[in-house]
């Protein structure tokens, strides 16, 4: 009899644990499963989605999206996702076939750059039949991206439409404040001081929006290499304009910028390396710069402080 009671108790406990496990799995299915390629897009989806989404980012901080090759694990994650969010405009240059295949499977997928009004996109001489993909550096364009991504999330998960709309509106207000912050900091510089020289040509949207002349050693895509002529011509320009500082980038090797600094020194002029900017990814996880807002604030503070 005692053994029978123990057996029944054991069965009850087993059923209870199994029931708990089933409930846990069901709760995971309630959230929208989203895969975003870049750190900027992962942050954006998280800002809109809050606790209604589970977001997987394929690229971590410091990863160059121009050179990124998707792994088999990445493809599996995208196959299982409810929604895939990528930049497009050839930013993820080595993933084009993967996105094409996913679209052919009727996956919910959005290329945010290709969803923005063409009159807000900058032309690219380097990327044939495309535009400059670094759209996050004009905060007003990123506000349009926010609306596009929110609309797609509401389409895929209409049950949480009001929730996403509320968080979208809150984030747009935060971006409005960020835009004003950048403008105010830029106004601390005289017009002739507003020259930004970096490792590659990632900051054209920033320059266009906030009145900077922008020059990069490499082109829009880091797949191009800076040659000795590029270094020499840019060194001459720095000396001619008496530019105080140049900048390295978190996702691009520093050697080219250091070579540029040496070339300037050889012309009997000193230029500082003014600091590290975040270009093709946001900052380290757990820091303020992990978010795009924190990244943009870091960049503008670094730029203005070094060029003043």
XYZ file of C-alpha atoms in Angstrom, residues 43-44 46-48 139 142-143 146 166-182 288 291-297:
34
model
C 18.236 48.190 -30.867
C 15.414 49.699 -32.912
C 13.875 46.236 -29.105
C 12.806 49.855 -28.562
C 9.529 49.283 -30.409
C 18.390 61.042 -37.062
C 16.065 57.036 -38.708
C 12.735 58.392 -37.518
C 11.289 53.663 -36.987
C 2.706 53.536 -28.150
C 6.351 52.515 -27.904
C 6.999 53.815 -31.417
C 5.638 57.226 -30.473
C 7.726 57.327 -27.284
C 10.863 56.435 -29.227
C 10.167 59.055 -31.896
C 10.078 61.690 -29.139
C 13.444 60.425 -27.901
C 14.856 60.705 -31.429
C 13.525 64.264 -31.735
C 15.469 65.172 -28.590
C 18.558 63.445 -29.976
C 18.337 65.408 -33.236
C 18.166 68.670 -31.280
C 21.110 67.586 -29.102
C 23.272 66.922 -32.168
C 25.252 53.645 -22.798
C 21.786 51.930 -27.959
C 21.739 54.009 -31.125
C 20.880 57.109 -29.087
C 23.940 56.532 -26.907
C 26.075 55.841 -29.980
C 25.062 59.086 -31.706
C 25.656 61.109 -28.539
